[in-house]
């Protein structure tokens, strides 16, 4: 169950979290597989959180700016038409 309360905390993931993260990621991406024709690839993290979303996943593109992400670029990588976003962690 996802904790959506105001007391929810973000913590670094540990190896034991991998199955739950995979389950949540698969569930989140499942509706888009038919639309974009490929399985979406997961996000990446570094001193900024960088993420890629498929250009056809417009719902995501409407949500990310609300959480501080900015559009960096749009680029086609093979079968993926991607929108690249970034959220600085400073």
PDB file of C-alpha atoms in Angstrom:
ATOM      1  CA  UNK A   1       0.000   0.000   0.000  1.00  0.00           C
ATOM      2  CA  UNK A   2       1.301   3.480  -0.842  1.00  0.00           C
ATOM      3  CA  UNK A   3       1.443   5.950   2.049  1.00  0.00           C
ATOM      4  CA  UNK A   4      -0.061   9.205   0.755  1.00  0.00           C
ATOM      5  CA  UNK A   5      -0.312  10.871   4.138  1.00  0.00           C
ATOM      6  CA  UNK A   6       1.442  14.126   4.966  1.00  0.00           C
ATOM      7  CA  UNK A   7       3.863  12.138   7.130  1.00  0.00           C
ATOM      8  CA  UNK A   8       5.207  10.003   4.261  1.00  0.00           C
ATOM      9  CA  UNK A   9       9.020  10.146   4.103  1.00  0.00           C
ATOM     10  CA  UNK A  10      11.427   9.572   1.255  1.00  0.00           C
ATOM     11  CA  UNK A  11      14.442   7.419   2.101  1.00  0.00           C
ATOM     12  CA  UNK A  12      17.218   5.827   0.055  1.00  0.00           C
ATOM     13  CA  UNK A  13      16.197   2.503  -1.438  1.00  0.00           C
ATOM     14  CA  UNK A  14      17.822  -0.695  -0.235  1.00  0.00           C
ATOM     15  CA  UNK A  15      18.172  -4.048  -1.981  1.00  0.00           C
ATOM     16  CA  UNK A  16      15.084  -5.395  -0.197  1.00  0.00           C
ATOM     17  CA  UNK A  17      13.013  -2.678  -1.934  1.00  0.00           C
ATOM     18  CA  UNK A  18      13.779  -3.941  -5.454  1.00  0.00           C
ATOM     19  CA  UNK A  19      10.712  -6.223  -5.832  1.00  0.00           C
ATOM     20  CA  UNK A  20       8.316  -3.506  -4.625  1.00  0.00           C
ATOM     21  CA  UNK A  21       9.941  -0.864  -6.829  1.00  0.00           C
ATOM     22  CA  UNK A  22       9.744  -3.188  -9.839  1.00  0.00           C
ATOM     23  CA  UNK A  23       6.071  -3.922  -9.106  1.00  0.00           C
ATOM     24  CA  UNK A  24       5.148  -0.239  -8.803  1.00  0.00           C
ATOM     25  CA  UNK A  25       7.173   0.681 -11.909  1.00  0.00           C
ATOM     26  CA  UNK A  26       5.605  -2.098 -13.996  1.00  0.00           C
ATOM     27  CA  UNK A  27       2.108  -1.070 -12.871  1.00  0.00           C
ATOM     28  CA  UNK A  28       2.782   2.591 -13.669  1.00  0.00           C
ATOM     29  CA  UNK A  29       4.153   1.839 -17.151  1.00  0.00           C
ATOM     30  CA  UNK A  30       1.662  -0.894 -18.116  1.00  0.00           C
ATOM     31  CA  UNK A  31      -1.014   1.467 -19.544  1.00  0.00           C
ATOM     32  CA  UNK A  32       1.528   3.028 -21.907  1.00  0.00           C
ATOM     33  CA  UNK A  33       2.998  -0.083 -23.529  1.00  0.00           C
ATOM     34  CA  UNK A  34       0.230  -0.335 -26.128  1.00  0.00           C
ATOM     35  CA  UNK A  35       0.236   3.438 -26.764  1.00  0.00           C
ATOM     36  CA  UNK A  36       3.973   3.803 -27.382  1.00  0.00           C
ATOM     37  CA  UNK A  37       4.673   0.316 -28.729  1.00  0.00           C
ATOM     38  CA  UNK A  38       7.596  -0.464 -26.376  1.00  0.00           C
ATOM     39  CA  UNK A  39       8.151  -0.976 -22.651  1.00  0.00           C
ATOM     40  CA  UNK A  40       9.194   2.361 -21.080  1.00  0.00           C
ATOM     41  CA  UNK A  41      12.580   2.468 -19.396  1.00  0.00           C
ATOM     42  CA  UNK A  42      12.957   3.629 -15.783  1.00  0.00           C
ATOM     43  CA  UNK A  43      14.209   6.956 -14.420  1.00  0.00           C
ATOM     44  CA  UNK A  44      17.781   7.775 -13.364  1.00  0.00           C
ATOM     45  CA  UNK A  45      19.134   9.685 -10.377  1.00  0.00           C
ATOM     46  CA  UNK A  46      22.374  11.696  -9.737  1.00  0.00           C
ATOM     47  CA  UNK A  47      23.006  15.165  -8.140  1.00  0.00           C
ATOM     48  CA  UNK A  48      19.796  16.015  -9.906  1.00  0.00           C
ATOM     49  CA  UNK A  49      16.951  13.650 -10.558  1.00  0.00           C
ATOM     50  CA  UNK A  50      16.818  13.117 -14.286  1.00  0.00           C
ATOM     51  CA  UNK A  51      13.968  11.328 -15.937  1.00  0.00           C
ATOM     52  CA  UNK A  52      12.839  10.466 -19.376  1.00  0.00           C
ATOM     53  CA  UNK A  53       9.259   9.990 -20.368  1.00  0.00           C
ATOM     54  CA  UNK A  54       7.894   8.991 -23.724  1.00  0.00           C
ATOM     55  CA  UNK A  55       6.426  11.939 -25.633  1.00  0.00           C
ATOM     56  CA  UNK A  56       3.126  10.041 -25.856  1.00  0.00           C
ATOM     57  CA  UNK A  57       2.900   9.827 -22.051  1.00  0.00           C
ATOM     58  CA  UNK A  58       1.410  13.331 -21.870  1.00  0.00           C
ATOM     59  CA  UNK A  59      -0.163  12.706 -18.464  1.00  0.00           C
ATOM     60  CA  UNK A  60       3.332  12.451 -16.974  1.00  0.00           C
ATOM     61  CA  UNK A  61       4.440  15.637 -18.691  1.00  0.00           C
ATOM     62  CA  UNK A  62       1.590  17.495 -16.982  1.00  0.00           C
ATOM     63  CA  UNK A  63       2.491  16.136 -13.530  1.00  0.00           C
ATOM     64  CA  UNK A  64       6.290  16.503 -13.391  1.00  0.00           C
ATOM     65  CA  UNK A  65       6.450  20.358 -13.406  1.00  0.00           C
ATOM     66  CA  UNK A  66       4.219  20.409 -10.318  1.00  0.00           C
ATOM     67  CA  UNK A  67       7.016  18.593  -8.479  1.00  0.00           C
ATOM     68  CA  UNK A  68       9.823  20.885  -9.606  1.00  0.00           C
ATOM     69  CA  UNK A  69      10.970  19.145 -12.788  1.00  0.00           C
ATOM     70  CA  UNK A  70      12.003  21.222 -15.783  1.00  0.00           C
ATOM     71  CA  UNK A  71      12.051  20.199 -19.435  1.00  0.00           C
ATOM     72  CA  UNK A  72      15.620  19.738 -20.646  1.00  0.00           C
ATOM     73  CA  UNK A  73      15.123  18.420 -24.180  1.00  0.00           C
ATOM     74  CA  UNK A  74      13.118  16.163 -26.447  1.00  0.00           C
ATOM     75  CA  UNK A  75      15.103  13.538 -28.330  1.00  0.00           C
ATOM     76  CA  UNK A  76      14.435  10.383 -30.341  1.00  0.00           C
ATOM     77  CA  UNK A  77      16.543   7.404 -29.205  1.00  0.00           C
ATOM     78  CA  UNK A  78      15.786   4.416 -31.440  1.00  0.00           C
ATOM     79  CA  UNK A  79      12.098   3.547 -30.949  1.00  0.00           C
ATOM     80  CA  UNK A  80      11.776   6.020 -28.036  1.00  0.00           C
ATOM     81  CA  UNK A  81      10.529   9.585 -28.621  1.00  0.00           C
ATOM     82  CA  UNK A  82      11.612  10.951 -25.250  1.00  0.00           C
ATOM     83  CA  UNK A  83      11.080  14.100 -23.245  1.00  0.00           C
ATOM     84  CA  UNK A  84      14.007  14.609 -20.838  1.00  0.00           C
ATOM     85  CA  UNK A  85      13.357  16.398 -17.533  1.00  0.00           C
ATOM     86  CA  UNK A  86      15.484  17.346 -14.535  1.00  0.00           C
ATOM     87  CA  UNK A  87      14.928  18.327 -10.900  1.00  0.00           C
ATOM     88  CA  UNK A  88      17.923  19.861  -9.143  1.00  0.00           C
ATOM     89  CA  UNK A  89      18.630  18.579  -5.637  1.00  0.00           C
ATOM     90  CA  UNK A  90      20.415  21.640  -4.242  1.00  0.00           C
TER      91      UNK A  90
END
